[in-house]
Amino acid sequence: MLTFLARGKRQTGRILAIAAAAILWLGPALGQAATHTIQRGETLGVIAKKYGLSASALAAHNGIADPNRVKVGQKLTIPAKADTLTYTVLKGDTLSTIAKKHQTTAAAIAKANGIKNPNAIRPGRKLKITVGTAKKPTKPRPAAIAGSTLREINRPRIRRNRWKHIVIHHSADSNNSIRGMEHYHRRVRRMENGLAYHFVIGNGVKTTDGKIYVGDRWKRQIRGGHLASSSLNEVAIGICLVGNFEKTLPTAKQRTSLKALVSHLRKRTGVPFSQVRTHRHINPKPTICPGRRFSLRSILST
Ligand SMILES: [Zn+2]
């Protein structure tokens, strides 16, 4: 009878122990905080792995500055994975270091906590952080201007205040080639410097769609021949899009390239946005160039 009772007690004890372990184990799964007592031989890394966390996230959650200095018997609070925890900002913390510790982003923490100025987080401030929400790095977007073209554009030394305007043209013929335009300007129009524009953007017919051709006049930083005014030609960069925009629209690639080229040239030359003009708007003589269907502002603002 006595032994029977003792065995019963022992069994009840064992069941209670199993139940307690089950609660501890289920805690994180249920999105509740659990605790873990550090055993001999356990590192933060081992414990973190057990709960599907990183050592740094676990350390940060428990305010442990040095993850290598934990004691046997020390109790850790285990945040549920992808759960929200409260983090108290320490001295020297920045949003990005905090984000890194919790595998999230500074932007996500700022958003969750209504932080307008990410540089003004004071020690002691409590932040709600959702662990492990960092997005995988996305592939960088392809550059709007090809690297080799960019080097060609950047090669010449640009004198300060050299350029005052950027003027956009169409070629008026979608079948134009660079060689044909060069021939027309040099041989027919008898321009000693050849191609009148500094840049030509191809349309995919006899030129590559969206390709920026860097003209000789840009390489030499000399005057254009694209306006009916000698003084304007002296200070106006000419960009010509192949096509007739009385009839058709610029291609999507032409639009993207034009926007990128204008933006890059403005940075290099200091030409203000207000001085990016169409031929029609700047020319002293009436012209339809670059065509009624061409909208400069819609291209530059999208
Ligand atoms: Zn024109």
PDB file of C-alpha atoms and ligand atoms in Angstrom, residues 167-171 197 226-227 239-240 278-280 287-290, ligand 1:
ATOM      1  CA  VAL A 167      16.551  71.450 -75.646  1.00  0.00           C
ATOM      2  CA  ILE A 168      14.568  68.448 -76.901  1.00  0.00           C
ATOM      3  CA  HIS A 169      13.950  67.702 -80.580  1.00  0.00           C
ATOM      4  CA  HIS A 170      12.486  64.970 -82.715  1.00  0.00           C
ATOM      5  CA  SER A 171      14.193  63.922 -85.944  1.00  0.00           C
ATOM      6  CA  TYR A 197      22.807  67.543 -81.635  1.00  0.00           C
ATOM      7  CA  HIS A 226      20.031  72.715 -83.550  1.00  0.00           C
ATOM      8  CA  LEU A 227      18.447  76.144 -82.989  1.00  0.00           C
ATOM      9  CA  ILE A 239      18.927  66.085 -77.483  1.00  0.00           C
ATOM     10  CA  CYS A 240      17.155  64.538 -80.474  1.00  0.00           C
ATOM     11  CA  THR A 278      11.402  71.771 -76.297  1.00  0.00           C
ATOM     12  CA  HIS A 279      12.630  73.178 -79.595  1.00  0.00           C
ATOM     13  CA  ARG A 280       9.190  74.713 -80.147  1.00  0.00           C
ATOM     14  CA  THR A 287       8.581  75.201 -85.426  1.00  0.00           C
ATOM     15  CA  ILE A 288       6.431  72.157 -84.695  1.00  0.00           C
ATOM     16  CA  CYS A 289       9.482  70.210 -83.363  1.00  0.00           C
ATOM     17  CA  PRO A 290       9.285  67.868 -81.401  1.00  0.00           C
TER      18      PRO A 290
HETATM   19 ZN    ZN B   1      14.024  70.515 -83.329  1.00  0.00          ZN
END
